[in-house]
Every structure is written in structure tokens, then in C-alpha cells.
């Protein structure tokens, strides 16, 4: 869990006035990586075998770590960040 805490600190969105003025935002680091690494960290913590973030979310839900609704919303957030990342890349 300490690893996940480090991921949250490293990949959290860092908005400041300059980024707001420039409309500059690192989608990969400040959105996508945060979700991906937290899900991956939970999968590692719970000893899951899946390598794919979406499969890891399904496994976390199947093990009762995430509710079905929480898993669905987390997958939708991951899909949204992937779409944004693709559009901005």
C-alpha cells in the first residue's frame, strides 16, 4: 500500500496558474498513469494474475475489493483518460 501512496503522490494532477493559462496538462502522467498505477498496485497487493488494467479491475471486483458499480465507474474513467490521451497525443 505504501507503493500506491507513492504513485498517488508522483502522478497526482498538479494544476497551477501557468498550466491553466497555457491550457497545458500532461494527460498521460497526470491522469492516465495515476489510474493505471493505482489499479496495478492493488492488483499486486492482492496477488492478482491479470496484466491488463481492465482485467485487473474485473478481478478486483470479483474478489470483493471493488463493488460492481465502483469497478464499472473506474473502467469508464480509465476509458475516458485513454480517449483524451489519444486525442492529445
PDB file of N, CA and C in Angstrom:
ATOM      1  N   UNK A   1       0.818  -1.199   0.000  1.00  0.00           N
ATOM      2  CA  UNK A   1       0.000   0.000   0.000  1.00  0.00           C
ATOM      3  C   UNK A   1       0.861   1.261   0.000  1.00  0.00           C
ATOM      4  N   UNK A   2       2.060   1.156   0.546  1.00  0.00           N
ATOM      5  CA  UNK A   2       2.979   2.301   0.519  1.00  0.00           C
ATOM      6  C   UNK A   2       3.356   2.639  -0.920  1.00  0.00           C
ATOM      7  N   UNK A   3       3.486   1.609  -1.756  1.00  0.00           N
ATOM      8  CA  UNK A   3       3.775   1.806  -3.167  1.00  0.00           C
ATOM      9  C   UNK A   3       2.664   2.619  -3.839  1.00  0.00           C
ATOM     10  N   UNK A   4       1.428   2.288  -3.542  1.00  0.00           N
ATOM     11  CA  UNK A   4       0.291   3.010  -4.104  1.00  0.00           C
ATOM     12  C   UNK A   4       0.308   4.460  -3.635  1.00  0.00           C
ATOM     13  N   UNK A   5       0.617   4.683  -2.389  1.00  0.00           N
ATOM     14  CA  UNK A   5       0.708   6.051  -1.853  1.00  0.00           C
ATOM     15  C   UNK A   5       1.756   6.853  -2.636  1.00  0.00           C
ATOM     16  N   UNK A   6       2.874   6.224  -2.957  1.00  0.00           N
ATOM     17  CA  UNK A   6       3.909   6.873  -3.754  1.00  0.00           C
ATOM     18  C   UNK A   6       3.419   7.203  -5.157  1.00  0.00           C
ATOM     19  N   UNK A   7       2.643   6.267  -5.765  1.00  0.00           N
ATOM     20  CA  UNK A   7       2.075   6.517  -7.092  1.00  0.00           C
ATOM     21  C   UNK A   7       1.143   7.722  -7.063  1.00  0.00           C
ATOM     22  N   UNK A   8       0.303   7.775  -6.050  1.00  0.00           N
ATOM     23  CA  UNK A   8      -0.643   8.886  -5.944  1.00  0.00           C
ATOM     24  C   UNK A   8       0.107  10.201  -5.833  1.00  0.00           C
ATOM     25  N   UNK A   9       1.169  10.233  -5.054  1.00  0.00           N
ATOM     26  CA  UNK A   9       1.957  11.449  -4.911  1.00  0.00           C
ATOM     27  C   UNK A   9       2.666  11.819  -6.224  1.00  0.00           C
ATOM     28  N   UNK A  10       3.245  10.826  -6.887  1.00  0.00           N
ATOM     29  CA  UNK A  10       4.002  11.092  -8.113  1.00  0.00           C
ATOM     30  C   UNK A  10       3.119  11.504  -9.282  1.00  0.00           C
ATOM     31  N   UNK A  11       1.955  10.881  -9.415  1.00  0.00           N
ATOM     32  CA  UNK A  11       1.137  11.082 -10.605  1.00  0.00           C
ATOM     33  C   UNK A  11      -0.093  11.958 -10.378  1.00  0.00           C
ATOM     34  N   UNK A  12      -0.224  12.568  -9.223  1.00  0.00           N
ATOM     35  CA  UNK A  12      -1.397  13.404  -8.995  1.00  0.00           C
ATOM     36  C   UNK A  12      -1.378  14.628  -9.912  1.00  0.00           C
ATOM     37  N   UNK A  13      -2.547  15.068 -10.340  1.00  0.00           N
ATOM     38  CA  UNK A  13      -2.595  16.279 -11.175  1.00  0.00           C
ATOM     39  C   UNK A  13      -2.034  17.476 -10.412  1.00  0.00           C
ATOM     40  N   UNK A  14      -1.198  18.227 -11.075  1.00  0.00           N
ATOM     41  CA  UNK A  14      -0.608  19.410 -10.473  1.00  0.00           C
ATOM     42  C   UNK A  14      -0.993  20.626 -11.313  1.00  0.00           C
ATOM     43  N   UNK A  15      -2.075  21.228 -10.915  1.00  0.00           N
ATOM     44  CA  UNK A  15      -2.542  22.421 -11.623  1.00  0.00           C
ATOM     45  C   UNK A  15      -1.996  23.657 -10.941  1.00  0.00           C
ATOM     46  N   UNK A  16      -1.455  24.541 -11.738  1.00  0.00           N
ATOM     47  CA  UNK A  16      -1.048  25.842 -11.230  1.00  0.00           C
ATOM     48  C   UNK A  16      -1.517  26.876 -12.246  1.00  0.00           C
ATOM     49  N   UNK A  17      -1.362  28.130 -11.921  1.00  0.00           N
ATOM     50  CA  UNK A  17      -1.883  29.182 -12.786  1.00  0.00           C
ATOM     51  C   UNK A  17      -1.251  29.140 -14.178  1.00  0.00           C
ATOM     52  N   UNK A  18       0.035  28.839 -14.248  1.00  0.00           N
ATOM     53  CA  UNK A  18       0.700  28.768 -15.550  1.00  0.00           C
ATOM     54  C   UNK A  18       0.086  27.687 -16.433  1.00  0.00           C
ATOM     55  N   UNK A  19      -0.153  26.507 -15.873  1.00  0.00           N
ATOM     56  CA  UNK A  19      -0.770  25.432 -16.648  1.00  0.00           C
ATOM     57  C   UNK A  19      -2.177  25.810 -17.082  1.00  0.00           C
ATOM     58  N   UNK A  20      -2.899  26.466 -16.201  1.00  0.00           N
ATOM     59  CA  UNK A  20      -4.259  26.887 -16.535  1.00  0.00           C
ATOM     60  C   UNK A  20      -4.212  27.908 -17.669  1.00  0.00           C
ATOM     61  N   UNK A  21      -3.322  28.891 -17.567  1.00  0.00           N
ATOM     62  CA  UNK A  21      -3.204  29.922 -18.598  1.00  0.00           C
ATOM     63  C   UNK A  21      -2.782  29.335 -19.943  1.00  0.00           C
ATOM     64  N   UNK A  22      -1.852  28.394 -19.930  1.00  0.00           N
ATOM     65  CA  UNK A  22      -1.357  27.780 -21.165  1.00  0.00           C
ATOM     66  C   UNK A  22      -2.244  26.634 -21.650  1.00  0.00           C
ATOM     67  N   UNK A  23      -3.193  26.267 -20.809  1.00  0.00           N
ATOM     68  CA  UNK A  23      -4.034  25.093 -21.072  1.00  0.00           C
ATOM     69  C   UNK A  23      -3.157  23.865 -21.296  1.00  0.00           C
ATOM     70  N   UNK A  24      -2.093  23.805 -20.489  1.00  0.00           N
ATOM     71  CA  UNK A  24      -1.141  22.704 -20.589  1.00  0.00           C
ATOM     72  C   UNK A  24      -1.365  21.705 -19.470  1.00  0.00           C
ATOM     73  N   UNK A  25      -1.515  20.456 -19.843  1.00  0.00           N
ATOM     74  CA  UNK A  25      -1.807  19.412 -18.870  1.00  0.00           C
ATOM     75  C   UNK A  25      -1.209  18.123 -19.401  1.00  0.00           C
ATOM     76  N   UNK A  26      -0.434  17.423 -18.613  1.00  0.00           N
ATOM     77  CA  UNK A  26       0.174  16.165 -19.039  1.00  0.00           C
ATOM     78  C   UNK A  26      -0.822  15.032 -18.795  1.00  0.00           C
ATOM     79  N   UNK A  27      -1.627  14.747 -19.816  1.00  0.00           N
ATOM     80  CA  UNK A  27      -2.697  13.760 -19.687  1.00  0.00           C
ATOM     81  C   UNK A  27      -2.150  12.400 -19.281  1.00  0.00           C
ATOM     82  N   UNK A  28      -1.051  11.993 -19.912  1.00  0.00           N
ATOM     83  CA  UNK A  28      -0.501  10.669 -19.609  1.00  0.00           C
ATOM     84  C   UNK A  28      -0.064  10.581 -18.154  1.00  0.00           C
ATOM     85  N   UNK A  29       0.724  11.543 -17.709  1.00  0.00           N
ATOM     86  CA  UNK A  29       1.273  11.468 -16.357  1.00  0.00           C
ATOM     87  C   UNK A  29       0.254  11.846 -15.289  1.00  0.00           C
ATOM     88  N   UNK A  30      -0.546  12.863 -15.557  1.00  0.00           N
ATOM     89  CA  UNK A  30      -1.397  13.400 -14.506  1.00  0.00           C
ATOM     90  C   UNK A  30      -2.808  12.813 -14.472  1.00  0.00           C
ATOM     91  N   UNK A  31      -3.174  12.017 -15.457  1.00  0.00           N
ATOM     92  CA  UNK A  31      -4.480  11.349 -15.422  1.00  0.00           C
ATOM     93  C   UNK A  31      -4.345   9.844 -15.619  1.00  0.00           C
ATOM     94  N   UNK A  32      -3.867   9.463 -16.798  1.00  0.00           N
ATOM     95  CA  UNK A  32      -3.828   8.045 -17.151  1.00  0.00           C
ATOM     96  C   UNK A  32      -2.940   7.232 -16.214  1.00  0.00           C
ATOM     97  N   UNK A  33      -1.703   7.686 -15.994  1.00  0.00           N
ATOM     98  CA  UNK A  33      -0.767   6.918 -15.166  1.00  0.00           C
ATOM     99  C   UNK A  33      -1.267   6.757 -13.731  1.00  0.00           C
ATOM    100  N   UNK A  34      -1.920   7.767 -13.210  1.00  0.00           N
ATOM    101  CA  UNK A  34      -2.440   7.662 -11.844  1.00  0.00           C
ATOM    102  C   UNK A  34      -3.401   6.484 -11.736  1.00  0.00           C
ATOM    103  N   UNK A  35      -4.379   6.437 -12.631  1.00  0.00           N
ATOM    104  CA  UNK A  35      -5.346   5.331 -12.581  1.00  0.00           C
ATOM    105  C   UNK A  35      -4.658   3.984 -12.826  1.00  0.00           C
ATOM    106  N   UNK A  36      -3.819   3.947 -13.842  1.00  0.00           N
ATOM    107  CA  UNK A  36      -3.152   2.695 -14.208  1.00  0.00           C
ATOM    108  C   UNK A  36      -2.278   2.158 -13.071  1.00  0.00           C
ATOM    109  N   UNK A  37      -1.512   3.029 -12.436  1.00  0.00           N
ATOM    110  CA  UNK A  37      -0.600   2.550 -11.398  1.00  0.00           C
ATOM    111  C   UNK A  37      -1.329   2.189 -10.104  1.00  0.00           C
ATOM    112  N   UNK A  38      -2.387   2.892  -9.784  1.00  0.00           N
ATOM    113  CA  UNK A  38      -3.155   2.530  -8.585  1.00  0.00           C
ATOM    114  C   UNK A  38      -3.825   1.174  -8.790  1.00  0.00           C
ATOM    115  N   UNK A  39      -4.429   0.972  -9.944  1.00  0.00           N
ATOM    116  CA  UNK A  39      -5.052  -0.336 -10.234  1.00  0.00           C
ATOM    117  C   UNK A  39      -3.982  -1.427 -10.228  1.00  0.00           C
ATOM    118  N   UNK A  40      -2.851  -1.170 -10.871  1.00  0.00           N
ATOM    119  CA  UNK A  40      -1.762  -2.150 -10.893  1.00  0.00           C
ATOM    120  C   UNK A  40      -1.217  -2.436  -9.498  1.00  0.00           C
ATOM    121  N   UNK A  41      -1.122  -1.392  -8.675  1.00  0.00           N
ATOM    122  CA  UNK A  41      -0.655  -1.568  -7.306  1.00  0.00           C
ATOM    123  C   UNK A  41      -1.613  -2.418  -6.481  1.00  0.00           C
ATOM    124  N   UNK A  42      -2.908  -2.178  -6.648  1.00  0.00           N
ATOM    125  CA  UNK A  42      -3.903  -3.005  -5.947  1.00  0.00           C
ATOM    126  C   UNK A  42      -3.843  -4.457  -6.428  1.00  0.00           C
ATOM    127  N   UNK A  43      -3.662  -4.630  -7.730  1.00  0.00           N
ATOM    128  CA  UNK A  43      -3.550  -5.991  -8.274  1.00  0.00           C
ATOM    129  C   UNK A  43      -2.337  -6.706  -7.686  1.00  0.00           C
ATOM    130  N   UNK A  44      -1.240  -5.998  -7.573  1.00  0.00           N
ATOM    131  CA  UNK A  44      -0.033  -6.562  -6.974  1.00  0.00           C
ATOM    132  C   UNK A  44      -0.264  -6.891  -5.496  1.00  0.00           C
ATOM    133  N   UNK A  45      -0.879  -5.967  -4.774  1.00  0.00           N
ATOM    134  CA  UNK A  45      -1.151  -6.155  -3.350  1.00  0.00           C
ATOM    135  C   UNK A  45      -2.027  -7.384  -3.103  1.00  0.00           C
ATOM    136  N   UNK A  46      -3.040  -7.574  -3.959  1.00  0.00           N
ATOM    137  CA  UNK A  46      -3.956  -8.693  -3.776  1.00  0.00           C
ATOM    138  C   UNK A  46      -3.518  -9.958  -4.530  1.00  0.00           C
ATOM    139  N   UNK A  47      -2.344  -9.920  -5.146  1.00  0.00           N
ATOM    140  CA  UNK A  47      -1.794 -11.101  -5.804  1.00  0.00           C
ATOM    141  C   UNK A  47      -2.558 -11.533  -7.038  1.00  0.00           C
ATOM    142  N   UNK A  48      -3.103 -10.587  -7.785  1.00  0.00           N
ATOM    143  CA  UNK A  48      -3.870 -10.928  -8.979  1.00  0.00           C
ATOM    144  C   UNK A  48      -2.933 -11.248 -10.134  1.00  0.00           C
ATOM    145  N   UNK A  49      -3.418 -12.035 -11.072  1.00  0.00           N
ATOM    146  CA  UNK A  49      -2.592 -12.503 -12.188  1.00  0.00           C
ATOM    147  C   UNK A  49      -2.748 -11.650 -13.447  1.00  0.00           C
ATOM    148  N   UNK A  50      -3.826 -10.924 -13.579  1.00  0.00           N
ATOM    149  CA  UNK A  50      -4.089 -10.151 -14.794  1.00  0.00           C
ATOM    150  C   UNK A  50      -3.022  -9.092 -15.024  1.00  0.00           C
ATOM    151  N   UNK A  51      -2.702  -8.860 -16.291  1.00  0.00           N
ATOM    152  CA  UNK A  51      -1.708  -7.855 -16.668  1.00  0.00           C
ATOM    153  C   UNK A  51      -2.376  -6.577 -17.185  1.00  0.00           C
ATOM    154  N   UNK A  52      -3.585  -6.669 -17.665  1.00  0.00           N
ATOM    155  CA  UNK A  52      -4.318  -5.573 -18.274  1.00  0.00           C
ATOM    156  C   UNK A  52      -5.123  -4.836 -17.202  1.00  0.00           C
ATOM    157  N   UNK A  53      -5.113  -3.509 -17.223  1.00  0.00           N
ATOM    158  CA  UNK A  53      -5.813  -2.724 -16.194  1.00  0.00           C
ATOM    159  C   UNK A  53      -7.297  -3.063 -16.123  1.00  0.00           C
ATOM    160  N   UNK A  54      -7.938  -3.238 -17.274  1.00  0.00           N
ATOM    161  CA  UNK A  54      -9.368  -3.548 -17.279  1.00  0.00           C
ATOM    162  C   UNK A  54      -9.630  -4.925 -16.680  1.00  0.00           C
ATOM    163  N   UNK A  55      -8.790  -5.892 -16.987  1.00  0.00           N
ATOM    164  CA  UNK A  55      -8.935  -7.222 -16.389  1.00  0.00           C
ATOM    165  C   UNK A  55      -8.642  -7.174 -14.892  1.00  0.00           C
ATOM    166  N   UNK A  56      -7.674  -6.365 -14.494  1.00  0.00           N
ATOM    167  CA  UNK A  56      -7.364  -6.218 -13.073  1.00  0.00           C
ATOM    168  C   UNK A  56      -8.560  -5.634 -12.322  1.00  0.00           C
ATOM    169  N   UNK A  57      -9.225  -4.674 -12.919  1.00  0.00           N
ATOM    170  CA  UNK A  57     -10.418  -4.088 -12.291  1.00  0.00           C
ATOM    171  C   UNK A  57     -11.492  -5.161 -12.144  1.00  0.00           C
ATOM    172  N   UNK A  58     -11.690  -5.970 -13.186  1.00  0.00           N
ATOM    173  CA  UNK A  58     -12.672  -7.062 -13.101  1.00  0.00           C
ATOM    174  C   UNK A  58     -12.315  -8.041 -11.997  1.00  0.00           C
ATOM    175  N   UNK A  59     -11.032  -8.369 -11.888  1.00  0.00           N
ATOM    176  CA  UNK A  59     -10.583  -9.298 -10.841  1.00  0.00           C
ATOM    177  C   UNK A  59     -10.765  -8.693  -9.457  1.00  0.00           C
ATOM    178  N   UNK A  60     -10.455  -7.412  -9.316  1.00  0.00           N
ATOM    179  CA  UNK A  60     -10.650  -6.733  -8.025  1.00  0.00           C
ATOM    180  C   UNK A  60     -12.122  -6.759  -7.628  1.00  0.00           C
ATOM    181  N   UNK A  61     -12.995  -6.597  -8.604  1.00  0.00           N
ATOM    182  CA  UNK A  61     -14.431  -6.659  -8.333  1.00  0.00           C
ATOM    183  C   UNK A  61     -14.856  -8.074  -7.957  1.00  0.00           C
ATOM    184  N   UNK A  62     -14.336  -9.062  -8.685  1.00  0.00           N
ATOM    185  CA  UNK A  62     -14.689 -10.460  -8.401  1.00  0.00           C
ATOM    186  C   UNK A  62     -14.246 -10.884  -7.004  1.00  0.00           C
ATOM    187  N   UNK A  63     -13.161 -10.303  -6.500  1.00  0.00           N
ATOM    188  CA  UNK A  63     -12.656 -10.613  -5.164  1.00  0.00           C
ATOM    189  C   UNK A  63     -13.295  -9.737  -4.084  1.00  0.00           C
ATOM    190  N   UNK A  64     -14.227  -8.870  -4.472  1.00  0.00           N
ATOM    191  CA  UNK A  64     -14.926  -8.035  -3.498  1.00  0.00           C
ATOM    192  C   UNK A  64     -14.141  -6.813  -3.048  1.00  0.00           C
ATOM    193  N   UNK A  65     -13.020  -6.519  -3.699  1.00  0.00           N
ATOM    194  CA  UNK A  65     -12.233  -5.335  -3.349  1.00  0.00           C
ATOM    195  C   UNK A  65     -12.948  -4.090  -3.850  1.00  0.00           C
ATOM    196  N   UNK A  66     -13.528  -4.193  -5.035  1.00  0.00           N
ATOM    197  CA  UNK A  66     -14.327  -3.118  -5.612  1.00  0.00           C
ATOM    198  C   UNK A  66     -15.761  -3.606  -5.775  1.00  0.00           C
ATOM    199  N   UNK A  67     -16.702  -2.730  -5.579  1.00  0.00           N
ATOM    200  CA  UNK A  67     -18.094  -3.085  -5.860  1.00  0.00           C
ATOM    201  C   UNK A  67     -18.269  -3.133  -7.379  1.00  0.00           C
ATOM    202  N   UNK A  68     -19.296  -3.830  -7.857  1.00  0.00           N
ATOM    203  CA  UNK A  68     -19.534  -3.833  -9.304  1.00  0.00           C
ATOM    204  C   UNK A  68     -19.702  -2.415  -9.864  1.00  0.00           C
ATOM    205  N   UNK A  69     -20.407  -1.569  -9.129  1.00  0.00           N
ATOM    206  CA  UNK A  69     -20.593  -0.184  -9.587  1.00  0.00           C
ATOM    207  C   UNK A  69     -19.269   0.574  -9.581  1.00  0.00           C
ATOM    208  N   UNK A  70     -18.477   0.388  -8.544  1.00  0.00           N
ATOM    209  CA  UNK A  70     -17.172   1.039  -8.472  1.00  0.00           C
ATOM    210  C   UNK A  70     -16.260   0.580  -9.595  1.00  0.00           C
ATOM    211  N   UNK A  71     -16.278  -0.719  -9.892  1.00  0.00           N
ATOM    212  CA  UNK A  71     -15.470  -1.258 -10.983  1.00  0.00           C
ATOM    213  C   UNK A  71     -15.910  -0.671 -12.316  1.00  0.00           C
ATOM    214  N   UNK A  72     -17.208  -0.578 -12.521  1.00  0.00           N
ATOM    215  CA  UNK A  72     -17.739  -0.015 -13.755  1.00  0.00           C
ATOM    216  C   UNK A  72     -17.329   1.448 -13.915  1.00  0.00           C
ATOM    217  N   UNK A  73     -17.432   2.217 -12.845  1.00  0.00           N
ATOM    218  CA  UNK A  73     -17.061   3.627 -12.907  1.00  0.00           C
ATOM    219  C   UNK A  73     -15.555   3.801 -13.098  1.00  0.00           C
ATOM    220  N   UNK A  74     -14.758   2.943 -12.475  1.00  0.00           N
ATOM    221  CA  UNK A  74     -13.308   3.021 -12.633  1.00  0.00           C
ATOM    222  C   UNK A  74     -12.901   2.684 -14.067  1.00  0.00           C
ATOM    223  N   UNK A  75     -13.548   1.670 -14.656  1.00  0.00           N
ATOM    224  CA  UNK A  75     -13.250   1.339 -16.048  1.00  0.00           C
ATOM    225  C   UNK A  75     -13.661   2.479 -16.981  1.00  0.00           C
ATOM    226  N   UNK A  76     -14.774   3.114 -16.701  1.00  0.00           N
ATOM    227  CA  UNK A  76     -15.200   4.247 -17.525  1.00  0.00           C
ATOM    228  C   UNK A  76     -14.224   5.413 -17.389  1.00  0.00           C
ATOM    229  N   UNK A  77     -13.731   5.673 -16.193  1.00  0.00           N
ATOM    230  CA  UNK A  77     -12.727   6.723 -16.005  1.00  0.00           C
ATOM    231  C   UNK A  77     -11.454   6.395 -16.772  1.00  0.00           C
ATOM    232  N   UNK A  78     -11.050   5.139 -16.757  1.00  0.00           N
ATOM    233  CA  UNK A  78      -9.853   4.714 -17.489  1.00  0.00           C
ATOM    234  C   UNK A  78     -10.068   4.859 -18.992  1.00  0.00           C
ATOM    235  N   UNK A  79     -11.257   4.468 -19.482  1.00  0.00           N
ATOM    236  CA  UNK A  79     -11.571   4.635 -20.904  1.00  0.00           C
ATOM    237  C   UNK A  79     -11.514   6.109 -21.308  1.00  0.00           C
ATOM    238  N   UNK A  80     -12.084   6.961 -20.475  1.00  0.00           N
ATOM    239  CA  UNK A  80     -12.103   8.397 -20.764  1.00  0.00           C
ATOM    240  C   UNK A  80     -10.686   8.963 -20.825  1.00  0.00           C
ATOM    241  N   UNK A  81      -9.846   8.596 -19.873  1.00  0.00           N
ATOM    242  CA  UNK A  81      -8.470   9.109 -19.895  1.00  0.00           C
ATOM    243  C   UNK A  81      -7.703   8.574 -21.109  1.00  0.00           C
ATOM    244  N   UNK A  82      -7.991   7.340 -21.516  1.00  0.00           N
ATOM    245  CA  UNK A  82      -7.350   6.799 -22.723  1.00  0.00           C
ATOM    246  C   UNK A  82      -7.790   7.576 -23.961  1.00  0.00           C
ATOM    247  N   UNK A  83      -9.091   7.892 -24.055  1.00  0.00           N
ATOM    248  CA  UNK A  83      -9.575   8.666 -25.202  1.00  0.00           C
ATOM    249  C   UNK A  83      -8.933  10.051 -25.228  1.00  0.00           C
ATOM    250  N   UNK A  84      -8.858  10.700 -24.082  1.00  0.00           N
ATOM    251  CA  UNK A  84      -8.238  12.024 -24.007  1.00  0.00           C
ATOM    252  C   UNK A  84      -6.765  11.929 -24.387  1.00  0.00           C
ATOM    253  N   UNK A  85      -6.105  10.919 -23.875  1.00  0.00           N
ATOM    254  CA  UNK A  85      -4.676  10.734 -24.176  1.00  0.00           C
ATOM    255  C   UNK A  85      -4.445  10.543 -25.668  1.00  0.00           C
ATOM    256  N   UNK A  86      -5.276   9.743 -26.310  1.00  0.00           N
ATOM    257  CA  UNK A  86      -5.145   9.508 -27.752  1.00  0.00           C
ATOM    258  C   UNK A  86      -5.402  10.797 -28.529  1.00  0.00           C
ATOM    259  N   UNK A  87      -6.411  11.552 -28.129  1.00  0.00           N
ATOM    260  CA  UNK A  87      -6.729  12.804 -28.836  1.00  0.00           C
ATOM    261  C   UNK A  87      -5.644  13.846 -28.691  1.00  0.00           C
ATOM    262  N   UNK A  88      -4.954  13.839 -27.575  1.00  0.00           N
ATOM    263  CA  UNK A  88      -3.933  14.881 -27.335  1.00  0.00           C
ATOM    264  C   UNK A  88      -2.541  14.441 -27.741  1.00  0.00           C
ATOM    265  N   UNK A  89      -2.379  13.194 -28.098  1.00  0.00           N
ATOM    266  CA  UNK A  89      -1.038  12.690 -28.425  1.00  0.00           C
ATOM    267  C   UNK A  89      -0.646  13.008 -29.845  1.00  0.00           C
TER     268      UNK A  89
END
